[in-house]
Tab-separated table of C-alpha atoms in Angstrom:
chain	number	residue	atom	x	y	z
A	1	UNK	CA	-3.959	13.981	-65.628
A	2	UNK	CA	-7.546	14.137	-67.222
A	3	UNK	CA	-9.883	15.482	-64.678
A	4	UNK	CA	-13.646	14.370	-63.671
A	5	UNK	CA	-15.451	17.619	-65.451
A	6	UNK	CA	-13.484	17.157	-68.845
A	7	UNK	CA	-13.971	13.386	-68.938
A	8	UNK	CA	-17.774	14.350	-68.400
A	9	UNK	CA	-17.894	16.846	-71.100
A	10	UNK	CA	-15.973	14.338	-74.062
A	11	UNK	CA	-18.297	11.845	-72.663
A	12	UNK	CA	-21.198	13.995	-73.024
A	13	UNK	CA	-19.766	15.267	-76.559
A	14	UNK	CA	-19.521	11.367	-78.170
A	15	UNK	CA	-22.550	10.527	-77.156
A	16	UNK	CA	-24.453	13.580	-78.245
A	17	UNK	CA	-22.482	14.596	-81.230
A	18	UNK	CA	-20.667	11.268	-82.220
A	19	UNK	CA	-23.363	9.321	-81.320
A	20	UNK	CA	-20.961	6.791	-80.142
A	21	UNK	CA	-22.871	4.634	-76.719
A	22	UNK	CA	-19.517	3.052	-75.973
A	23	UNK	CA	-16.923	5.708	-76.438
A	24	UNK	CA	-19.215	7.687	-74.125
A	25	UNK	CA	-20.104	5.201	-71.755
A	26	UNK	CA	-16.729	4.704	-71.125
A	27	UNK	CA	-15.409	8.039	-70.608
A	28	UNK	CA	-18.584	8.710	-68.503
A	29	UNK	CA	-17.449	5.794	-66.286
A	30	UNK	CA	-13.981	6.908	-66.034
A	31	UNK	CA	-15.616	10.139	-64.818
A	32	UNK	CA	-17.454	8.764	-62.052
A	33	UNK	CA	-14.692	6.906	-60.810
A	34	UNK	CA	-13.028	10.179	-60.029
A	35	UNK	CA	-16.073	11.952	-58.838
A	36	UNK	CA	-18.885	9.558	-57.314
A	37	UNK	CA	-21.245	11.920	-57.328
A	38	UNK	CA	-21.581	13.347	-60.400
A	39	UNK	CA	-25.138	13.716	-60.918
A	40	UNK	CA	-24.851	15.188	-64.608
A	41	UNK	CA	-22.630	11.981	-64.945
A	42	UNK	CA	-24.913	9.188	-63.927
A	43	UNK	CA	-27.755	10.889	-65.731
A	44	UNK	CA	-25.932	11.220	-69.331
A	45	UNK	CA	-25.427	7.376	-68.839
A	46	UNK	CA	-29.075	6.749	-68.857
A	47	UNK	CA	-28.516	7.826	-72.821
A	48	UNK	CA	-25.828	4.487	-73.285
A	49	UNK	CA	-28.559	1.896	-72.904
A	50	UNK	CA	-32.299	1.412	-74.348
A	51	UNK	CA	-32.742	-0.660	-70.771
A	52	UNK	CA	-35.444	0.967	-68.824
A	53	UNK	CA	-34.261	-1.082	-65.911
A	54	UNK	CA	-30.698	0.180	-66.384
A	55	UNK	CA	-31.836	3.563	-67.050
A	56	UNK	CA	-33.767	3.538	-63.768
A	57	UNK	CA	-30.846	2.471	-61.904
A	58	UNK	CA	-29.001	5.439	-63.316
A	59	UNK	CA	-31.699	8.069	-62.889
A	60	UNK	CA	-32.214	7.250	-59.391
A	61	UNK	CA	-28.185	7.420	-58.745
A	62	UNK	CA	-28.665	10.762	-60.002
A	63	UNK	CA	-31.370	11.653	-57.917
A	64	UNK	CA	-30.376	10.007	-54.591
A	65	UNK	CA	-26.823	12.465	-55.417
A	66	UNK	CA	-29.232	15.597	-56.620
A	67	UNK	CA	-33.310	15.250	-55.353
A	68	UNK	CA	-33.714	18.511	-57.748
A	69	UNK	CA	-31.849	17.583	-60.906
A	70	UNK	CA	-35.270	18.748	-63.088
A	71	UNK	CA	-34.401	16.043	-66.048
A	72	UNK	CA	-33.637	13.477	-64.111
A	73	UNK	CA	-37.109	13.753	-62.569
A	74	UNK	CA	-38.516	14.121	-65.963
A	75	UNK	CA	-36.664	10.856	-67.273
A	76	UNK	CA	-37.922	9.099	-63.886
A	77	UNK	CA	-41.415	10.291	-64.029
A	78	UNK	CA	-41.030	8.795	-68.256
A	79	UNK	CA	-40.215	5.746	-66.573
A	80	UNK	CA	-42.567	5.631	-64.054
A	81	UNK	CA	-45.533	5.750	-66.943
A	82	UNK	CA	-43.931	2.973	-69.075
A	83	UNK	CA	-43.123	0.549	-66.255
A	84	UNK	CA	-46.862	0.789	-64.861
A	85	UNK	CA	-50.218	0.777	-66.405
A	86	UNK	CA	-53.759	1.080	-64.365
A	87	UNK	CA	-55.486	-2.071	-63.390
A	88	UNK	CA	-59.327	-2.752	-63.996
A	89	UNK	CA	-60.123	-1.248	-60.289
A	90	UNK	CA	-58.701	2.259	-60.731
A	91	UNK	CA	-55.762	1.188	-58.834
A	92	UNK	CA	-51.632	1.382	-60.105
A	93	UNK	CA	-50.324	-1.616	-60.251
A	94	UNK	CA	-46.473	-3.054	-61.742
A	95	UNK	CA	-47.091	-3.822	-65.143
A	96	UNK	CA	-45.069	-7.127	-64.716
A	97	UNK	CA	-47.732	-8.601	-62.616
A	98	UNK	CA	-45.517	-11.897	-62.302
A	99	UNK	CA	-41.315	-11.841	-62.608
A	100	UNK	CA	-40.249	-14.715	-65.617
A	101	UNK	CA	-40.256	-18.241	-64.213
A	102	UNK	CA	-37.238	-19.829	-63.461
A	103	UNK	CA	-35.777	-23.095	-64.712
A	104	UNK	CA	-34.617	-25.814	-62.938
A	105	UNK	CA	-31.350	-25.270	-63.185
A	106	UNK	CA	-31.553	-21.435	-62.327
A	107	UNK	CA	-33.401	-22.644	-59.356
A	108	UNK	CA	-30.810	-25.032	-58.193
A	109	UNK	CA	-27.766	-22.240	-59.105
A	110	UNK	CA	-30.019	-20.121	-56.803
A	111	UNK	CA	-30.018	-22.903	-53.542
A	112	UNK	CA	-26.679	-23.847	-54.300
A	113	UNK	CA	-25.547	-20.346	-53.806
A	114	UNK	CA	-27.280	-19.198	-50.845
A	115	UNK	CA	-26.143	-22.444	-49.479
A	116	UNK	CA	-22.356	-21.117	-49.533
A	117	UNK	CA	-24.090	-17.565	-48.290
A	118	UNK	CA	-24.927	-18.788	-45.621
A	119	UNK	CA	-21.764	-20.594	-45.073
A	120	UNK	CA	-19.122	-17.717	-45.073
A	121	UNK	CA	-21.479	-15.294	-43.859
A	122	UNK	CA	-21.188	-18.024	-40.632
A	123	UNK	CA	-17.858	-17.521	-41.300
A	124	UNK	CA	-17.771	-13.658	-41.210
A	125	UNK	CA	-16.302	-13.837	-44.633
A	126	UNK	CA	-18.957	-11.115	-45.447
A	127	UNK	CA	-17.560	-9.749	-48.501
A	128	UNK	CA	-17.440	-13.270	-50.129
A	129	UNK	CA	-21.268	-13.914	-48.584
A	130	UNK	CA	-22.501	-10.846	-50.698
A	131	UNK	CA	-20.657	-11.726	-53.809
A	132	UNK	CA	-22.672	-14.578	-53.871
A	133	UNK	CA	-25.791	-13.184	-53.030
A	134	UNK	CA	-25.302	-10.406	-56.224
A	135	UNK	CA	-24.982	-14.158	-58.098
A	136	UNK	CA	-28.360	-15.167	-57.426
A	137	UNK	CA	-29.966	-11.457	-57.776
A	138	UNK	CA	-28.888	-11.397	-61.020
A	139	UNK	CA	-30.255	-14.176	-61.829
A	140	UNK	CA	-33.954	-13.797	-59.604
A	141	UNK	CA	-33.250	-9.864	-58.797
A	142	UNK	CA	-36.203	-10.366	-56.326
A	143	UNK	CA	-35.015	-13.524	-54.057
A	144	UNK	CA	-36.582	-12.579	-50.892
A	145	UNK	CA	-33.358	-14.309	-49.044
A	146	UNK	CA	-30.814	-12.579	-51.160
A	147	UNK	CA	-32.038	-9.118	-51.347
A	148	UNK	CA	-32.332	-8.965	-47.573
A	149	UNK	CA	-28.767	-10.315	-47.144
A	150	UNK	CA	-27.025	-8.326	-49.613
A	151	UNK	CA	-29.626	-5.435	-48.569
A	152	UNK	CA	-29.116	-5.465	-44.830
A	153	UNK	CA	-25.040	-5.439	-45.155
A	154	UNK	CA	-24.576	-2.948	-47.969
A	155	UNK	CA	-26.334	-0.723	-45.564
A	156	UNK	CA	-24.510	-1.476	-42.792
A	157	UNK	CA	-21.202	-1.092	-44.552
A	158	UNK	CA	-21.819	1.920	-45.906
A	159	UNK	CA	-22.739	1.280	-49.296
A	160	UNK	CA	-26.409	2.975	-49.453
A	161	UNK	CA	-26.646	3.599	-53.252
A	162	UNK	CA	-25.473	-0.142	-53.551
A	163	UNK	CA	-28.472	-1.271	-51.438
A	164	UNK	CA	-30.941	1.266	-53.132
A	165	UNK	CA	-30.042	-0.262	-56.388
A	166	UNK	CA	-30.488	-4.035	-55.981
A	167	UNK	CA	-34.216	-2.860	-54.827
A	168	UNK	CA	-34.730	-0.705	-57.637
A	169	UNK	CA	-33.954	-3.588	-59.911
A	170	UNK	CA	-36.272	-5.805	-57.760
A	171	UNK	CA	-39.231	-3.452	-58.231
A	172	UNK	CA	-38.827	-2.812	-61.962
A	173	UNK	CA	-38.886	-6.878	-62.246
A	174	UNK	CA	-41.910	-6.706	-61.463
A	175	UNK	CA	-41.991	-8.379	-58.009
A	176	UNK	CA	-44.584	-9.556	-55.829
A	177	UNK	CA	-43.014	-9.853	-52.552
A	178	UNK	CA	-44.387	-7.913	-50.017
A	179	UNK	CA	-40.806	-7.452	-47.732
A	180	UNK	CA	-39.216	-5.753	-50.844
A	181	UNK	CA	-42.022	-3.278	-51.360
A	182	UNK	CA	-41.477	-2.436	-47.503
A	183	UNK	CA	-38.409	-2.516	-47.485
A	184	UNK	CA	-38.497	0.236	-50.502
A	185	UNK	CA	-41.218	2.032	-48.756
A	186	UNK	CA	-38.715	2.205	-45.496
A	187	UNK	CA	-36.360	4.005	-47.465
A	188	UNK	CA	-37.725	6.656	-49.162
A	189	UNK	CA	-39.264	7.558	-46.049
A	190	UNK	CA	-35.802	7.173	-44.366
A	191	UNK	CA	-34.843	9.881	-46.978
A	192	UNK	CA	-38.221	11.989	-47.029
A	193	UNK	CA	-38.848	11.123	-50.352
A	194	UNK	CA	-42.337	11.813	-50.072
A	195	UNK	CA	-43.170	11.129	-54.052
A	196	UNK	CA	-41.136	7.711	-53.967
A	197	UNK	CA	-43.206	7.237	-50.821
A	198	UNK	CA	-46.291	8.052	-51.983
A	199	UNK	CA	-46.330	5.740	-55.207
A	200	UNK	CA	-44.623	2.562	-53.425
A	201	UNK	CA	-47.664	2.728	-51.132
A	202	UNK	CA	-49.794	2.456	-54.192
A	203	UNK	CA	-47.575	-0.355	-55.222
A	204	UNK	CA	-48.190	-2.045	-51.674
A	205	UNK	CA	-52.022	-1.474	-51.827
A	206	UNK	CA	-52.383	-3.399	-55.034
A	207	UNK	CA	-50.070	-6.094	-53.919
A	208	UNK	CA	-52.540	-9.284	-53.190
A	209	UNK	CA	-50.009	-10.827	-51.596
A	210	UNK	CA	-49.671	-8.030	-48.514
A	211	UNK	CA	-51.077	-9.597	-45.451
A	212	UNK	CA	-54.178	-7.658	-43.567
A	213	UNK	CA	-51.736	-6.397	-40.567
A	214	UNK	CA	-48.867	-4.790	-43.231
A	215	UNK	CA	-51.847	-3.117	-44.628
A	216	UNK	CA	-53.296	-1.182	-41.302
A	217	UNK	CA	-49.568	-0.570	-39.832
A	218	UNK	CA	-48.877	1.249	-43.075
A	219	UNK	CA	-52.727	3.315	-42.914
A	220	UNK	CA	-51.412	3.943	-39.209
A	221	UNK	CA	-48.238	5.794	-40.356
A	222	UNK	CA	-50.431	8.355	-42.278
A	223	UNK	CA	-52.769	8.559	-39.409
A	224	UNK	CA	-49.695	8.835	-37.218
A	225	UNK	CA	-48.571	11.712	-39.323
A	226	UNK	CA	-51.647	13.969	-39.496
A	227	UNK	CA	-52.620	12.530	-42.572
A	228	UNK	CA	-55.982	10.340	-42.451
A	229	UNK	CA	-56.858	11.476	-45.692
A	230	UNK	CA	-53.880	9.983	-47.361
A	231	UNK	CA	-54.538	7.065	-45.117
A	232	UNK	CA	-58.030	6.636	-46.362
A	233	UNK	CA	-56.979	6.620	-49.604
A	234	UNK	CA	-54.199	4.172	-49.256
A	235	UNK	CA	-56.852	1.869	-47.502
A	236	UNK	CA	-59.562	2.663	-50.585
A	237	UNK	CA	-56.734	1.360	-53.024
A	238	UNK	CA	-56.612	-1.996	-50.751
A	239	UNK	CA	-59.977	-2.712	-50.548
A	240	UNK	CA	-60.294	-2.465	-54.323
A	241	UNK	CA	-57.786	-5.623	-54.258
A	242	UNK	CA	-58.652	-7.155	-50.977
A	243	UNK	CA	-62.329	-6.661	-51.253
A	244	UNK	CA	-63.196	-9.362	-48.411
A	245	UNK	CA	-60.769	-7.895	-45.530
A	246	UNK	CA	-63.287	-6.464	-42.603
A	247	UNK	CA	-60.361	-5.057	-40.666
A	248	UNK	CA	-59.217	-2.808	-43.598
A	249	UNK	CA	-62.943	-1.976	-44.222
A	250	UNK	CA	-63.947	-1.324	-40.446
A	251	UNK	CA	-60.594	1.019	-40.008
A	252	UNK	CA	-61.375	2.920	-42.911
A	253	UNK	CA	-64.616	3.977	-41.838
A	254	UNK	CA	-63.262	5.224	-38.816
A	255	UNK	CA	-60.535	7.203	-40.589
A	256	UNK	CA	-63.738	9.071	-42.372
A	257	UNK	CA	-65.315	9.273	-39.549
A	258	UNK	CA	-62.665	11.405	-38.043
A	259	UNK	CA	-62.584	13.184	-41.529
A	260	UNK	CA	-66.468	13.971	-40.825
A	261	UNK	CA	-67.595	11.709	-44.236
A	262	UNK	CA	-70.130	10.223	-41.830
A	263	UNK	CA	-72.394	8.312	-44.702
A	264	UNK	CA	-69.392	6.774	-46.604
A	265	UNK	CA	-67.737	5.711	-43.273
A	266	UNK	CA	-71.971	4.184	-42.513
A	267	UNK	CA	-71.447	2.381	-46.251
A	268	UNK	CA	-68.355	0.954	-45.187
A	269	UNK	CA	-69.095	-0.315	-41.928
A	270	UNK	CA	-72.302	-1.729	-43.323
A	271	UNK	CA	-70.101	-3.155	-46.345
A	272	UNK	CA	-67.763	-5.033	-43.365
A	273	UNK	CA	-70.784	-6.555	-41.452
A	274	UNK	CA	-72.276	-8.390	-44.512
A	275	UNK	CA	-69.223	-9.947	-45.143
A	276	UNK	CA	-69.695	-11.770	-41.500
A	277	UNK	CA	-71.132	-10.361	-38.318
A	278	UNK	CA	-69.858	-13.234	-36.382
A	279	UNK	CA	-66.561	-11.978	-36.834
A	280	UNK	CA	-64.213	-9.527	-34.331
A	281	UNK	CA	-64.197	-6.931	-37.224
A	282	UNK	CA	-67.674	-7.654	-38.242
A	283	UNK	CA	-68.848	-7.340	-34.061
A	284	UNK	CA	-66.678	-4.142	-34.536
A	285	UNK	CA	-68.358	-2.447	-37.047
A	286	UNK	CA	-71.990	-3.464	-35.623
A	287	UNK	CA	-71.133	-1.752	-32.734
A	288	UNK	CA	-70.130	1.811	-34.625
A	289	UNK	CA	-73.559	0.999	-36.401
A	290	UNK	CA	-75.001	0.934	-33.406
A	291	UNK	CA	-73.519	4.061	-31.934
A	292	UNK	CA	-75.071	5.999	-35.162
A	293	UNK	CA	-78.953	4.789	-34.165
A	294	UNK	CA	-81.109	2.811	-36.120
A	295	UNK	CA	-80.390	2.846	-39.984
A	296	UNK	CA	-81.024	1.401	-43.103
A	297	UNK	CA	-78.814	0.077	-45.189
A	298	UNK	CA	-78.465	0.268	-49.118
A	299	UNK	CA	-80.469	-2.609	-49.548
A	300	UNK	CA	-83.303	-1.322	-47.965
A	301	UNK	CA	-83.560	2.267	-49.104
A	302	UNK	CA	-83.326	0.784	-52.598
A	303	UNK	CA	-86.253	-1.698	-51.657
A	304	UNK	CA	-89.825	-0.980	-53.135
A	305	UNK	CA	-91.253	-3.372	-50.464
A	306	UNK	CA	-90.862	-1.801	-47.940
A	307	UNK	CA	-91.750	1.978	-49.175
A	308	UNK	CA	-95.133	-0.770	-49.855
A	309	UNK	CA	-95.161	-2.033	-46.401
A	310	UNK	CA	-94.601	1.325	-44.321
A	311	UNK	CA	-97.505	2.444	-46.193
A	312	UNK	CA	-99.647	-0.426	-45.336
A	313	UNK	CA	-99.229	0.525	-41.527
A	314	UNK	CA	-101.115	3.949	-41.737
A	315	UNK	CA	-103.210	2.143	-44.086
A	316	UNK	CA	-104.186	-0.357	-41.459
A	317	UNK	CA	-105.556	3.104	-39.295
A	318	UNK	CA	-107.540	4.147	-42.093
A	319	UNK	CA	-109.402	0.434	-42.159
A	320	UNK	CA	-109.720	0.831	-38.166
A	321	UNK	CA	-111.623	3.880	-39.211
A	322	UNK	CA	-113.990	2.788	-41.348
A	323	UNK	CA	-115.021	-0.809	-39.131
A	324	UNK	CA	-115.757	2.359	-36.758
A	325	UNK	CA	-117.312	3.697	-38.800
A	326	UNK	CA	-119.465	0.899	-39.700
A	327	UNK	CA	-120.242	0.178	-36.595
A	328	UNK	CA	-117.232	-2.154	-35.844
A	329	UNK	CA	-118.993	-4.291	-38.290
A	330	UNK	CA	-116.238	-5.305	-41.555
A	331	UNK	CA	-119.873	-6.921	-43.349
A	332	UNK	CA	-121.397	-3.185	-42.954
A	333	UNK	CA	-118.508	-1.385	-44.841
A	334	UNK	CA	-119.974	-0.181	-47.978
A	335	UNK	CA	-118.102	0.589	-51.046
A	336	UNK	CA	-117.254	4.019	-49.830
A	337	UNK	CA	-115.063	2.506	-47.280
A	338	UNK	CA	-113.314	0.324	-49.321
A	339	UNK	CA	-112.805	2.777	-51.811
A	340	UNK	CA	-111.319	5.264	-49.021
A	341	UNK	CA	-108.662	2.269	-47.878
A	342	UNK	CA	-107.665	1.697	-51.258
A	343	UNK	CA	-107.356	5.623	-51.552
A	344	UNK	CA	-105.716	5.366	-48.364
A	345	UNK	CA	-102.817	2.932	-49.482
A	346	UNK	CA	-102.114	5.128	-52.223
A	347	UNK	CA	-102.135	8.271	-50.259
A	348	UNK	CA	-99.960	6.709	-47.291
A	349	UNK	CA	-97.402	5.099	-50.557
A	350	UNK	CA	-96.819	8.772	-52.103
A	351	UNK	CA	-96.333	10.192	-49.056
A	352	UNK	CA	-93.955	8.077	-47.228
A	353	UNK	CA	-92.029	8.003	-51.082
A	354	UNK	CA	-92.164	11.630	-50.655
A	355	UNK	CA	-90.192	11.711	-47.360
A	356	UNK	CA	-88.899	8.312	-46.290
A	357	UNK	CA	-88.029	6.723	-49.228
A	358	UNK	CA	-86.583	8.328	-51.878
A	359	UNK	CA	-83.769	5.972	-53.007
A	360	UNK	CA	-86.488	3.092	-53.652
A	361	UNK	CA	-85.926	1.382	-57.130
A	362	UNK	CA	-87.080	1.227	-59.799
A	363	UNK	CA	-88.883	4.307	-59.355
A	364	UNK	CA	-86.416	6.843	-58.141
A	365	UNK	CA	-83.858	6.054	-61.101
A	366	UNK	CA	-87.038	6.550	-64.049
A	367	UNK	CA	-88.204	9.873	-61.977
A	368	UNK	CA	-84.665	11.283	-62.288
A	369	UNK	CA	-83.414	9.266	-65.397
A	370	UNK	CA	-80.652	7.484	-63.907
A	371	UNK	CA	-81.572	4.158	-65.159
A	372	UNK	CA	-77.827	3.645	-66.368
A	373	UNK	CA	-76.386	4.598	-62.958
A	374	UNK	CA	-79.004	2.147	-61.476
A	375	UNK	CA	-77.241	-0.792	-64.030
A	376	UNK	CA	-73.933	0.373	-62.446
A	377	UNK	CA	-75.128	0.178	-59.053
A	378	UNK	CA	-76.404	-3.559	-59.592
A	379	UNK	CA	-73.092	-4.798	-61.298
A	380	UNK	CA	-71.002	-3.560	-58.646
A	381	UNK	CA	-73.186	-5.351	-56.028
A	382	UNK	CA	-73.010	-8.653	-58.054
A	383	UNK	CA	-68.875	-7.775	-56.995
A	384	UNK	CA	-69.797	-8.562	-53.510
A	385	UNK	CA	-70.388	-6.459	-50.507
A	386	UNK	CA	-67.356	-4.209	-50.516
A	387	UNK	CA	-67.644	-2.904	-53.961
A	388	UNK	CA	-71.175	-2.615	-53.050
A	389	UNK	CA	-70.610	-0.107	-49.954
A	390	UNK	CA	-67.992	1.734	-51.735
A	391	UNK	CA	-70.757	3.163	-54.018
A	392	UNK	CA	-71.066	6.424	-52.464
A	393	UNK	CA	-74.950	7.299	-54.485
A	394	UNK	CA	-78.082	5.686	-55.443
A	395	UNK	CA	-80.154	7.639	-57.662
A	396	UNK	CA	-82.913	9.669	-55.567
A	397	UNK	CA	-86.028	11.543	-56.353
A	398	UNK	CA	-85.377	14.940	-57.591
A	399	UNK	CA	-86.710	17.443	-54.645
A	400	UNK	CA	-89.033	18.997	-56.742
A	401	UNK	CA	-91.027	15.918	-57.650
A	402	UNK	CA	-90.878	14.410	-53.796
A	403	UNK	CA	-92.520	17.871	-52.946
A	404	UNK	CA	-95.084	17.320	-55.398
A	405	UNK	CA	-95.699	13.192	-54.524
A	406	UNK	CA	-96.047	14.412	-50.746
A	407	UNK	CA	-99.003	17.210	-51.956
A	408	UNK	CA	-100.661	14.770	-53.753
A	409	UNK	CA	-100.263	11.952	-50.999
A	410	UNK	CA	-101.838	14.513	-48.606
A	411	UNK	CA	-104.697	15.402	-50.619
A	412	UNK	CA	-105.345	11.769	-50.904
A	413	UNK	CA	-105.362	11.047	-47.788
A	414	UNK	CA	-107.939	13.700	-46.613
A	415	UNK	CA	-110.270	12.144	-49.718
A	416	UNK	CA	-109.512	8.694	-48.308
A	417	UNK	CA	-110.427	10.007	-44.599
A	418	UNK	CA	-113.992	11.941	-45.734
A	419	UNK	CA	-114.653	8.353	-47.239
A	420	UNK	CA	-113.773	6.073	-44.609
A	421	UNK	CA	-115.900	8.346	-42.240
A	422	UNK	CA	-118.628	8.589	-44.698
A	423	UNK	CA	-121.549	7.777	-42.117
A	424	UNK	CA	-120.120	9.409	-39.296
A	425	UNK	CA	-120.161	13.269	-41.238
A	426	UNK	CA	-123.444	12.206	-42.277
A	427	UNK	CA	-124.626	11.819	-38.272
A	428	UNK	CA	-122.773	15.170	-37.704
A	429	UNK	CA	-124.340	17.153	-40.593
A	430	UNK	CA	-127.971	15.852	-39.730
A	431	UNK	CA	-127.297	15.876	-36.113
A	432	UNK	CA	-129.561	18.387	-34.038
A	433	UNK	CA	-129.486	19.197	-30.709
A	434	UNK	CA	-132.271	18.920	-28.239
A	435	UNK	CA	-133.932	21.648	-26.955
A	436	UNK	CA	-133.188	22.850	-23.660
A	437	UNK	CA	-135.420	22.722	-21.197
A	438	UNK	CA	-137.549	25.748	-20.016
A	439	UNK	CA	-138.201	26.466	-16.508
């Protein structure tokens, strides 16, 4: 009687030197009915099909025997890069963004045959109940009510690989339902596959059909697990789909918070409240705003105005000087006063640029020639408030020129002050005291 090994090697031998699929998908299959868990086995039959949904299911039979089988993680990882592509927002998504549409008489196959599901699994006839449910998979492989049927009692009667593979076909159909993606996510953390793990929470991220709760119980887990990193990230990739969800926005900037990324957690809580402060999430992150002291947000330290209007206060002192000066008189104020108030507002504008307000456009992006990072920053705002607070810079005054601005704002304010106190120095530099009196 042929054994296992030497049905693997002829199979191995008409595929790769006869070049004959069948032959060798045949003999490979007689193979595995001998020995399961051949790994070399499943792998070579990855080479009888140009499939890449069939060759995933065959590569990960491989792998779930053999997690360090180098070509099989090779051929997976070959996969991986055909069946995704990156979306617009940095993010992965599947590259079958929607599965094909069903007819109408797929669709009533499909009710017909959960119908009698439902009726022998009622009737424990369990066996019979899955049968059907493998009907309508392989017709919708993602059918929410079939997968977690068949699913559920392949795993419960032993039949792991069985249950791993109906999901695998799911995913690489390019599904959208979020109890699938979870359920695949379960798992390959059931089975610390970290990797698996790790890109089916990309997956979940980009999903825009993952309600706001999945989201932060899955962010959780990493936190849960020493990771908030990992959970920030995950929560990043969300937001870039879900740029509207508060919760998601107000939770990440408490994950950086705890990571010590104290201004990007600020830009996000900041990013939550303009969405709506009325809100629990938006009262939420008010409150950590709150907690860090007064601030200004992006909007202001990009605003011109009021760089304008802070120097207008000190300003105002300078006029208070001079209607002193003229004798609290603003009809007595010569053109030396009003010449040392204008010099005034220009001294108290370079100044509080110089130290205050650095980020103020247009200026700061033509002093350190960032005008095309300045375009950036005003598309993503037009994106709306999230993408907005995700921009971690605005361009900023070099150091070297804000050192030079607050020089010449100082000197300009002494000129302005000599000015506005024109008459007074006068009285001081002509003033002589009287004699004292000699007994």
């Amino acid at each position: 009687m042929t054994d296992a090994q030497t049905l693997l090697r002829e199979g191995i031998a008409a595929i790769r030197d006869r070049q004959d699929r069948v032959a060798g998908r045949d003999l490979l299959a007689r193979a595995l009915k001998l020995d399961p868990r051949s790994d070399a086995a499943w792998l070579w039959l990855t080479h009888t099909t140009d499939d890449p949904q069939q060759q995933r299911v065959y590569v990960e039979r491989a792998l779930a025997i053999n997690p360090g089988n180098p070509p099989a993680r090779d051929l997976r990882d070959r996969l991986d890069a055909l069946a995704l592509e990156p979306s617009t927002s940095g993010v992965i998504r599947p590259l079958k963004a929607e599965p094909q549409a069903l007819t109408e008489t797929q669709n009533t196959r499909i009710l017909a045959l959960l119908d009698e599901a439902e009726v022998l699994q009622a009737n424990g006839a369990v066996e019979d109940a899955l049968a059907r449910w493998e009907d309508v998979l392989a017709i919708q492989p993602d059918n929410a009510i079939a997968i977690r049927g068949a699913v559920g009692h392949l795993w419960r009667l032993g039949y792991p690989d069985d249950a791993k593979e109906l999901i695998g076909r799911a995913l690489l159909n390019g599904t959208s339902t979020p109890s699938i993606y979870l359920t695949a996510l379960d798992i390959a953390e059931r089975d610390a596959d970290d990797e698996s793990a790790t890109r089916l929470r990309a997956r979940v991220a980009a999903l825009p059909t993952m309600e706001e709760d999945a989201l932060l119980t899955l962010a959780d887990r990493y936190a849960q697990n020493a990771r908030p990193d990992r959970a920030a990230q995950f929560l990043e990739q969300a937001l870039a789909v879900h740029p509207d969800r508060q919760a998601l926005m107000v939770r990440l900037g408490d994950l950086l918070c705890e990571l010590g990324r104290i201004p990007e957690a600020r830009r996000w809580y900041e990013g939550a409240l303009r969405v709506s402060p009325h809100s629990k999430a938006g009262r939420d992150a008010d409150e950590r705003l709150l907690a860090f002291g007064p601030s200004l947000d992006e909007r202001e330290r990009r605003s011109m105005w009021l760089a304008v209007r802070e120097a207008a206060g000190l300003t105002f002192v300078y006029l208070m000087l001079a209607w002193q000066d003229s004798s609290l008189s603003l009809l007595s104020m010569d053109a030396a006063h009003w010449a040392g108030v204008l010099v005034a507002l220009a001294g108290s504008y370079l100044l509080v640029t110089a130290t205050s307000s650095p980020q103020q456009q247009p200026l700061a992006a033509w002093l350190d020639g960032s005008h095309a990072r300045t375009l950036a920053t005003g598309r993503l705002q037009s994106l709306g408030p999230t993408a907005y607070a995700a921009e971690p810079a605005l361009p900023t005054i070099p150091p070297a020129i804000r050192a030079g601005l607050g020089i010449a704002g100082t000197l300009l304010l002494l000129i302005a002050l000599a000015l506005v106190l024109g008459q007074s120095i006068d009285l001081l530099q002509h003033y002589s005291p009287p004699p004292l009196p000699v007994f």
